[in-house]
Amino acid sequence: MHKGKKLYEGKAKIIYAGPERGTAIQHFKDDATAYNNLKKSTIEGKGVLNNRISEHILNSLNQIGIKTHLIKRINMREQLIRLVEIIPLEFIVRNIATGSLTKRLGITDGTVLDLPLIEYSFKNDELGDPLVALEHITAFKWASIEEIKKINTICLRVNDFMLGMFRGVGIKLVDFKLEFGRIEINGKKEILLADEISPDTCRLWDVVSEKKLDKDRFRKDLGNLIQAYQEVAHRLKILPEEANISEVKFNKPTAVRLKKK
Ligand code: 5GP
């Protein structure tokens, strides 16, 4: 598939122009960053796993009628996507209080929320993605009230779906981040779920042991990140070529090795 020029490079992904107008190729890198780029590393195999996990989740969401930018996965590291105009906001959905919420408000870590909480952050690395209110969003025209209402509804549907999907494989969905974009279809603006949904963008805890199966393993120096992401992929039964992945013991900090068929 023809890959055009690089349009954008982020911390964990690169976006290239796609083979047709309105399409793009999303490439998943192995780079990991945390604390606003203060902590950086490269973790071999992370991009491949996130590509597969995100493909699985976005395809499942498509099947329940949630429109996403994903057209198809094209290889181990890349997806063909619709090119959208990204809304410069991160939508954080929380079921259990942890991370920045507990630091900001002094809430006890692990407090189960009665209802899911949606927070908005302004996407700006230099400012450290600051939390913003609905009033900031409309005042600075980052999105309209109608768009936010639509997006909030989608966030809650995604949360409902993913809570069930993960609970079915013994994983608690603690919180996650979503991004959305606009696209024009027949002269009408539509909202599409964009970016990725993976252990890089979600907090996932084992139901019994509360073992972290997400990027907090990197943020908090817990090690075994690839093994944790692999465990998520195995539990979701989305590694059909798993026979070709050399098994890595959970305590070895070596990365997953992918062999050609
Ligand atoms: P917190 O605000 O507690 O740091 O993060 C809440 C949730 O959103 C976590 O699941 C976290 O992984 C995700 N999240 C928030 N901001 C970002 C970001 O800039 N990049 C990524 N990959 N995930 C984020």
mmCIF file of C-alpha atoms and ligand atoms in Angstrom:
data_model
loop_
_atom_site.group_PDB
_atom_site.id
_atom_site.type_symbol
_atom_site.label_atom_id
_atom_site.label_comp_id
_atom_site.label_asym_id
_atom_site.label_seq_id
_atom_site.Cartn_x
_atom_site.Cartn_y
_atom_site.Cartn_z
ATOM 1 C CA MET A 1 0.000 0.000 0.000
ATOM 2 C CA HIS A 2 1.389 3.404 -0.958
ATOM 3 C CA LYS A 3 2.502 5.453 2.031
ATOM 4 C CA GLY A 4 2.639 9.226 1.474
ATOM 5 C CA LYS A 5 4.565 11.901 3.318
ATOM 6 C CA LYS A 6 4.729 12.135 7.089
ATOM 7 C CA LEU A 7 1.907 14.386 8.297
ATOM 8 C CA TYR A 8 2.487 14.247 12.041
ATOM 9 C CA GLU A 9 4.728 12.494 14.551
ATOM 10 C CA GLY A 10 3.516 12.045 18.112
ATOM 11 C CA LYS A 11 5.017 10.334 21.136
ATOM 12 C CA ALA A 12 3.848 6.832 20.244
ATOM 13 C CA LYS A 13 2.576 7.098 16.654
ATOM 14 C CA ILE A 14 3.332 8.570 13.239
ATOM 15 C CA ILE A 15 0.634 9.592 10.754
ATOM 16 C CA TYR A 16 1.446 9.382 7.027
ATOM 17 C CA ALA A 17 -0.712 10.460 4.094
ATOM 18 C CA GLY A 18 -2.750 7.484 2.869
ATOM 19 C CA PRO A 19 -3.140 5.991 -0.607
ATOM 20 C CA GLU A 20 -6.365 7.932 -1.305
ATOM 21 C CA ARG A 21 -7.630 11.405 -0.459
ATOM 22 C CA GLY A 22 -9.096 11.490 3.035
ATOM 23 C CA THR A 23 -7.110 8.481 4.221
ATOM 24 C CA ALA A 24 -3.983 8.182 6.338
ATOM 25 C CA ILE A 25 -1.679 5.467 7.651
ATOM 26 C CA GLN A 26 -1.252 5.303 11.417
ATOM 27 C CA HIS A 27 2.084 3.736 12.419
ATOM 28 C CA PHE A 28 2.544 2.458 15.994
ATOM 29 C CA LYS A 29 6.047 3.077 17.367
ATOM 30 C CA ASP A 30 7.759 1.235 20.224
ATOM 31 C CA ASP A 31 8.494 4.524 22.023
ATOM 32 C CA ALA A 32 7.059 5.043 25.485
ATOM 33 C CA THR A 33 6.907 8.391 27.246
ATOM 34 C CA ALA A 34 5.451 9.522 30.549
ATOM 35 C CA TYR A 35 5.247 12.600 32.760
ATOM 36 C CA ASN A 36 5.034 14.942 29.802
ATOM 37 C CA ASN A 37 8.074 13.460 28.038
ATOM 38 C CA LEU A 38 10.353 13.571 31.124
ATOM 39 C CA LYS A 39 10.569 9.763 31.072
ATOM 40 C CA LYS A 40 11.312 8.116 27.722
ATOM 41 C CA SER A 41 12.183 4.646 26.520
ATOM 42 C CA THR A 42 11.799 2.260 23.616
ATOM 43 C CA ILE A 43 10.070 -1.020 24.390
ATOM 44 C CA GLU A 44 10.454 -3.555 21.601
ATOM 45 C CA GLY A 45 7.108 -5.037 20.551
ATOM 46 C CA LYS A 46 4.837 -2.427 22.189
ATOM 47 C CA GLY A 47 3.744 -0.890 18.864
ATOM 48 C CA VAL A 48 2.833 -4.288 17.411
ATOM 49 C CA LEU A 49 0.719 -5.203 20.444
ATOM 50 C CA ASN A 50 -1.031 -1.808 20.595
ATOM 51 C CA ASN A 51 -1.805 -2.022 16.865
ATOM 52 C CA ARG A 52 -3.521 -5.399 17.386
ATOM 53 C CA ILE A 53 -5.329 -4.514 20.610
ATOM 54 C CA SER A 54 -6.571 -1.171 19.281
ATOM 55 C CA GLU A 55 -7.710 -2.793 16.008
ATOM 56 C CA HIS A 56 -9.711 -5.368 17.982
ATOM 57 C CA ILE A 57 -11.383 -2.800 20.240
ATOM 58 C CA LEU A 58 -12.183 -0.278 17.474
ATOM 59 C CA ASN A 59 -13.567 -3.031 15.222
ATOM 60 C CA SER A 60 -15.755 -4.271 18.096
ATOM 61 C CA LEU A 61 -16.999 -0.706 18.679
ATOM 62 C CA ASN A 62 -17.722 -0.348 14.942
ATOM 63 C CA GLN A 63 -19.861 -3.484 15.209
ATOM 64 C CA ILE A 64 -22.065 -1.872 17.869
ATOM 65 C CA GLY A 65 -22.531 1.242 15.727
ATOM 66 C CA ILE A 66 -19.818 3.526 17.101
ATOM 67 C CA LYS A 67 -18.137 5.248 14.162
ATOM 68 C CA THR A 68 -14.342 5.207 14.282
ATOM 69 C CA HIS A 69 -11.500 6.347 12.020
ATOM 70 C CA LEU A 70 -10.258 2.756 11.542
ATOM 71 C CA ILE A 71 -10.627 1.316 8.046
ATOM 72 C CA LYS A 72 -8.377 -1.735 8.495
ATOM 73 C CA ARG A 73 -5.089 -2.933 9.906
ATOM 74 C CA ILE A 74 -2.610 -3.282 7.042
ATOM 75 C CA ASN A 75 0.413 -4.844 8.703
ATOM 76 C CA MET A 76 2.027 -5.537 12.082
ATOM 77 C CA ARG A 77 2.548 -1.856 12.869
ATOM 78 C CA GLU A 78 0.146 0.062 10.662
ATOM 79 C CA GLN A 79 -3.525 0.795 10.151
ATOM 80 C CA LEU A 80 -5.342 2.489 7.283
ATOM 81 C CA ILE A 81 -7.512 5.201 8.829
ATOM 82 C CA ARG A 82 -9.752 8.062 7.783
ATOM 83 C CA LEU A 83 -7.968 11.377 8.010
ATOM 84 C CA VAL A 84 -9.941 13.467 10.494
ATOM 85 C CA GLU A 85 -9.648 16.976 11.858
ATOM 86 C CA ILE A 86 -8.640 16.150 15.430
ATOM 87 C CA ILE A 87 -10.561 17.936 18.186
ATOM 88 C CA PRO A 88 -7.774 19.263 20.463
ATOM 89 C CA LEU A 89 -9.159 17.592 23.579
ATOM 90 C CA GLU A 90 -8.569 14.384 25.517
ATOM 91 C CA PHE A 91 -11.712 12.833 26.973
ATOM 92 C CA ILE A 92 -10.834 10.916 30.139
ATOM 93 C CA VAL A 93 -13.418 8.418 31.403
ATOM 94 C CA ARG A 94 -12.966 7.099 34.945
ATOM 95 C CA ASN A 95 -14.651 4.245 36.831
ATOM 96 C CA ILE A 96 -12.162 4.020 39.703
ATOM 97 C CA ALA A 97 -10.236 6.983 41.139
ATOM 98 C CA THR A 98 -6.475 6.801 40.599
ATOM 99 C CA GLY A 99 -3.701 8.686 38.786
ATOM 100 C CA SER A 100 -4.034 12.437 38.340
ATOM 101 C CA LEU A 101 -7.550 12.494 39.842
ATOM 102 C CA THR A 102 -6.397 11.249 43.238
ATOM 103 C CA LYS A 103 -3.334 13.554 43.197
ATOM 104 C CA ARG A 104 -5.412 16.601 42.258
ATOM 105 C CA LEU A 105 -8.274 16.114 44.712
ATOM 106 C CA GLY A 106 -6.820 13.936 47.470
ATOM 107 C CA ILE A 107 -9.346 11.157 46.821
ATOM 108 C CA THR A 108 -8.277 7.734 48.158
ATOM 109 C CA ASP A 109 -6.646 5.680 45.418
ATOM 110 C CA GLY A 110 -8.941 2.867 44.277
ATOM 111 C CA THR A 111 -12.228 4.572 45.258
ATOM 112 C CA VAL A 112 -14.969 3.104 43.052
ATOM 113 C CA LEU A 113 -17.020 5.928 41.520
ATOM 114 C CA ASP A 114 -20.835 5.670 41.717
ATOM 115 C CA LEU A 115 -21.087 6.858 38.116
ATOM 116 C CA PRO A 116 -18.449 7.148 35.384
ATOM 117 C CA LEU A 117 -16.720 10.525 35.442
ATOM 118 C CA ILE A 118 -15.755 12.312 32.213
ATOM 119 C CA GLU A 119 -12.969 14.903 32.329
ATOM 120 C CA TYR A 120 -11.607 17.103 29.523
ATOM 121 C CA SER A 121 -7.951 17.987 28.927
ATOM 122 C CA PHE A 122 -6.594 20.433 26.382
ATOM 123 C CA LYS A 123 -4.192 18.526 24.075
ATOM 124 C CA ASN A 124 -1.006 20.533 24.424
ATOM 125 C CA ASP A 125 2.304 18.855 25.295
ATOM 126 C CA GLU A 126 4.035 22.116 26.240
ATOM 127 C CA LEU A 127 1.334 22.814 28.827
ATOM 128 C CA GLY A 128 1.135 19.178 29.968
ATOM 129 C CA ASP A 129 -2.429 18.556 28.668
ATOM 130 C CA PRO A 130 -4.164 20.703 31.339
ATOM 131 C CA LEU A 131 -7.619 19.855 32.664
ATOM 132 C CA VAL A 132 -10.239 22.264 31.260
ATOM 133 C CA ALA A 133 -13.916 23.018 31.914
ATOM 134 C CA LEU A 134 -16.740 22.915 29.365
ATOM 135 C CA GLU A 135 -16.684 26.731 29.459
ATOM 136 C CA HIS A 136 -13.055 26.778 28.213
ATOM 137 C CA ILE A 137 -13.972 24.405 25.396
ATOM 138 C CA THR A 138 -16.772 26.621 24.095
ATOM 139 C CA ALA A 139 -15.009 29.941 24.864
ATOM 140 C CA PHE A 140 -11.997 28.931 22.755
ATOM 141 C CA LYS A 141 -14.152 27.127 20.152
ATOM 142 C CA TRP A 142 -12.296 23.809 20.523
ATOM 143 C CA ALA A 143 -15.688 22.106 20.102
ATOM 144 C CA SER A 144 -19.368 23.117 20.186
ATOM 145 C CA ILE A 145 -21.812 22.200 22.961
ATOM 146 C CA GLU A 146 -23.629 19.889 20.506
ATOM 147 C CA GLU A 147 -20.364 18.099 19.691
ATOM 148 C CA ILE A 148 -19.517 17.671 23.374
ATOM 149 C CA LYS A 149 -22.998 16.263 24.081
ATOM 150 C CA LYS A 150 -22.552 13.734 21.250
ATOM 151 C CA ILE A 151 -19.038 12.854 22.382
ATOM 152 C CA ASN A 152 -20.095 12.413 26.033
ATOM 153 C CA THR A 153 -22.764 9.942 24.894
ATOM 154 C CA ILE A 154 -20.171 8.042 22.814
ATOM 155 C CA CYS A 155 -17.716 8.036 25.779
ATOM 156 C CA LEU A 156 -20.334 6.405 28.018
ATOM 157 C CA ARG A 157 -21.258 3.813 25.360
ATOM 158 C CA VAL A 158 -17.583 2.971 24.848
ATOM 159 C CA ASN A 159 -17.196 2.689 28.625
ATOM 160 C CA ASP A 160 -20.226 0.353 28.948
ATOM 161 C CA PHE A 161 -18.949 -1.837 26.144
ATOM 162 C CA MET A 162 -15.365 -1.994 27.359
ATOM 163 C CA LEU A 163 -16.334 -2.558 31.019
ATOM 164 C CA GLY A 164 -18.164 -5.723 29.911
ATOM 165 C CA MET A 165 -15.533 -6.822 27.424
ATOM 166 C CA PHE A 166 -12.694 -6.557 29.954
ATOM 167 C CA ARG A 167 -14.719 -7.898 32.903
ATOM 168 C CA GLY A 168 -15.390 -11.008 30.793
ATOM 169 C CA VAL A 169 -11.647 -11.720 30.731
ATOM 170 C CA GLY A 170 -10.983 -10.895 34.376
ATOM 171 C CA ILE A 171 -9.847 -7.290 33.929
ATOM 172 C CA LYS A 172 -11.154 -4.128 35.635
ATOM 173 C CA LEU A 173 -11.376 -1.106 33.338
ATOM 174 C CA VAL A 174 -10.193 1.618 35.724
ATOM 175 C CA ASP A 175 -10.011 4.592 33.338
ATOM 176 C CA PHE A 176 -9.097 5.492 29.767
ATOM 177 C CA LYS A 177 -8.519 8.343 27.345
ATOM 178 C CA LEU A 178 -10.357 8.875 24.060
ATOM 179 C CA GLU A 179 -9.777 11.317 21.213
ATOM 180 C CA PHE A 180 -12.251 12.345 18.533
ATOM 181 C CA GLY A 181 -12.097 13.939 15.099
ATOM 182 C CA ARG A 182 -14.403 15.585 12.586
ATOM 183 C CA ILE A 183 -14.975 14.436 9.040
ATOM 184 C CA GLU A 184 -17.256 15.784 6.320
ATOM 185 C CA ILE A 185 -19.604 13.208 4.797
ATOM 186 C CA ASN A 186 -21.994 14.467 2.072
ATOM 187 C CA GLY A 187 -21.531 18.050 3.268
ATOM 188 C CA LYS A 188 -22.333 17.102 6.879
ATOM 189 C CA LYS A 189 -19.798 17.133 9.729
ATOM 190 C CA GLU A 190 -19.629 13.855 11.616
ATOM 191 C CA ILE A 191 -17.741 12.894 14.755
ATOM 192 C CA LEU A 192 -15.472 9.829 14.597
ATOM 193 C CA LEU A 193 -13.641 8.108 17.446
ATOM 194 C CA ALA A 194 -9.943 8.508 16.560
ATOM 195 C CA ASP A 195 -6.441 7.737 17.873
ATOM 196 C CA GLU A 196 -6.126 4.340 19.634
ATOM 197 C CA ILE A 197 -7.517 2.343 22.554
ATOM 198 C CA SER A 198 -4.812 0.155 24.067
ATOM 199 C CA PRO A 199 -3.007 -0.493 27.364
ATOM 200 C CA ASP A 200 -1.120 2.746 26.577
ATOM 201 C CA THR A 201 -4.361 4.716 26.904
ATOM 202 C CA CYS A 202 -6.327 2.672 29.476
ATOM 203 C CA ARG A 203 -5.712 1.571 33.060
ATOM 204 C CA LEU A 204 -6.410 -2.153 33.322
ATOM 205 C CA TRP A 205 -6.185 -4.091 36.599
ATOM 206 C CA ASP A 206 -6.489 -7.840 37.062
ATOM 207 C CA VAL A 207 -9.818 -8.470 38.848
ATOM 208 C CA VAL A 208 -8.350 -10.747 41.512
ATOM 209 C CA SER A 209 -4.776 -9.571 42.125
ATOM 210 C CA GLU A 210 -5.218 -5.927 40.955
ATOM 211 C CA LYS A 211 -1.958 -6.443 39.012
ATOM 212 C CA LYS A 212 -1.514 -3.533 36.586
ATOM 213 C CA LEU A 213 -1.725 -4.611 32.936
ATOM 214 C CA ASP A 214 -1.136 -1.176 31.371
ATOM 215 C CA LYS A 215 1.305 1.683 30.839
ATOM 216 C CA ASP A 216 1.527 2.331 34.589
ATOM 217 C CA ARG A 217 4.075 -0.535 34.537
ATOM 218 C CA PHE A 218 6.336 1.888 32.630
ATOM 219 C CA ARG A 219 5.265 5.061 34.473
ATOM 220 C CA LYS A 220 5.915 3.461 37.877
ATOM 221 C CA ASP A 221 8.953 1.356 36.867
ATOM 222 C CA LEU A 222 7.151 -1.925 37.578
ATOM 223 C CA GLY A 223 8.803 -3.707 34.620
ATOM 224 C CA ASN A 224 7.320 -6.492 32.459
ATOM 225 C CA LEU A 225 5.319 -4.088 30.299
ATOM 226 C CA ILE A 226 5.388 -6.254 27.174
ATOM 227 C CA GLN A 227 4.348 -9.308 29.181
ATOM 228 C CA ALA A 228 1.402 -7.353 30.607
ATOM 229 C CA TYR A 229 0.269 -6.098 27.162
ATOM 230 C CA GLN A 230 0.658 -9.651 25.811
ATOM 231 C CA GLU A 231 -1.492 -10.922 28.661
ATOM 232 C CA VAL A 232 -4.241 -8.440 27.710
ATOM 233 C CA ALA A 233 -4.003 -9.564 24.059
ATOM 234 C CA HIS A 234 -4.046 -13.266 25.007
ATOM 235 C CA ARG A 235 -7.032 -12.838 27.333
ATOM 236 C CA LEU A 236 -8.929 -11.018 24.561
ATOM 237 C CA LYS A 237 -7.957 -13.902 22.211
ATOM 238 C CA ILE A 238 -6.598 -11.569 19.565
ATOM 239 C CA LEU A 239 -3.230 -13.084 18.815
ATOM 240 C CA PRO A 240 -4.007 -15.703 16.149
ATOM 241 C CA GLU A 241 -0.349 -15.792 15.201
ATOM 242 C CA GLU A 242 0.575 -16.304 18.849
ATOM 243 C CA ALA A 243 2.220 -19.578 17.867
ATOM 244 C CA ASN A 244 4.817 -17.403 16.129
ATOM 245 C CA ILE A 245 5.576 -15.288 19.157
ATOM 246 C CA SER A 246 8.381 -16.771 21.175
ATOM 247 C CA GLU A 247 7.156 -17.190 24.723
ATOM 248 C CA VAL A 248 8.689 -14.816 27.233
ATOM 249 C CA LYS A 249 8.613 -15.621 30.927
ATOM 250 C CA PHE A 250 6.859 -12.909 32.950
ATOM 251 C CA ASN A 251 9.952 -11.972 34.919
ATOM 252 C CA LYS A 252 12.359 -11.612 32.017
ATOM 253 C CA PRO A 253 12.614 -7.987 30.844
ATOM 254 C CA THR A 254 13.230 -9.134 27.257
ATOM 255 C CA ALA A 255 10.852 -7.997 24.545
ATOM 256 C CA VAL A 256 8.498 -10.083 22.463
ATOM 257 C CA ARG A 257 10.075 -11.422 19.273
ATOM 258 C CA LEU A 258 7.867 -11.678 16.221
ATOM 259 C CA LYS A 259 8.790 -14.232 13.565
ATOM 260 C CA LYS A 260 7.632 -14.260 9.965
ATOM 261 C CA LYS A 261 5.445 -17.215 8.985
HETATM 262 P P1 5GP B 1 -4.443 10.373 34.400
HETATM 263 O O1 5GP B 1 -5.161 11.675 34.134
HETATM 264 O O2 5GP B 1 -4.885 9.731 35.665
HETATM 265 O O3 5GP B 1 -2.955 10.502 34.265
HETATM 266 O O4 5GP B 1 -4.873 9.399 33.199
HETATM 267 C C1 5GP B 1 -6.194 8.936 33.081
HETATM 268 C C2 5GP B 1 -6.267 7.913 31.953
HETATM 269 O O5 5GP B 1 -6.108 8.541 30.706
HETATM 270 C C3 5GP B 1 -5.194 6.829 32.018
HETATM 271 O O6 5GP B 1 -5.768 5.613 31.556
HETATM 272 C C4 5GP B 1 -4.137 7.298 31.048
HETATM 273 O O7 5GP B 1 -3.471 6.204 30.456
HETATM 274 C C5 5GP B 1 -4.957 8.059 30.021
HETATM 275 N N1 5GP B 1 -4.258 9.246 29.525
HETATM 276 C C6 5GP B 1 -4.403 10.515 29.928
HETATM 277 N N2 5GP B 1 -3.598 11.350 29.226
HETATM 278 C C7 5GP B 1 -2.916 10.565 28.384
HETATM 279 C C8 5GP B 1 -1.908 10.834 27.384
HETATM 280 O O8 5GP B 1 -1.508 11.972 27.133
HETATM 281 N N3 5GP B 1 -1.436 9.752 26.720
HETATM 282 C C9 5GP B 1 -1.866 8.481 26.976
HETATM 283 N N4 5GP B 1 -1.326 7.466 26.273
HETATM 284 N N5 5GP B 1 -2.817 8.197 27.873
HETATM 285 C C10 5GP B 1 -3.328 9.224 28.583
#
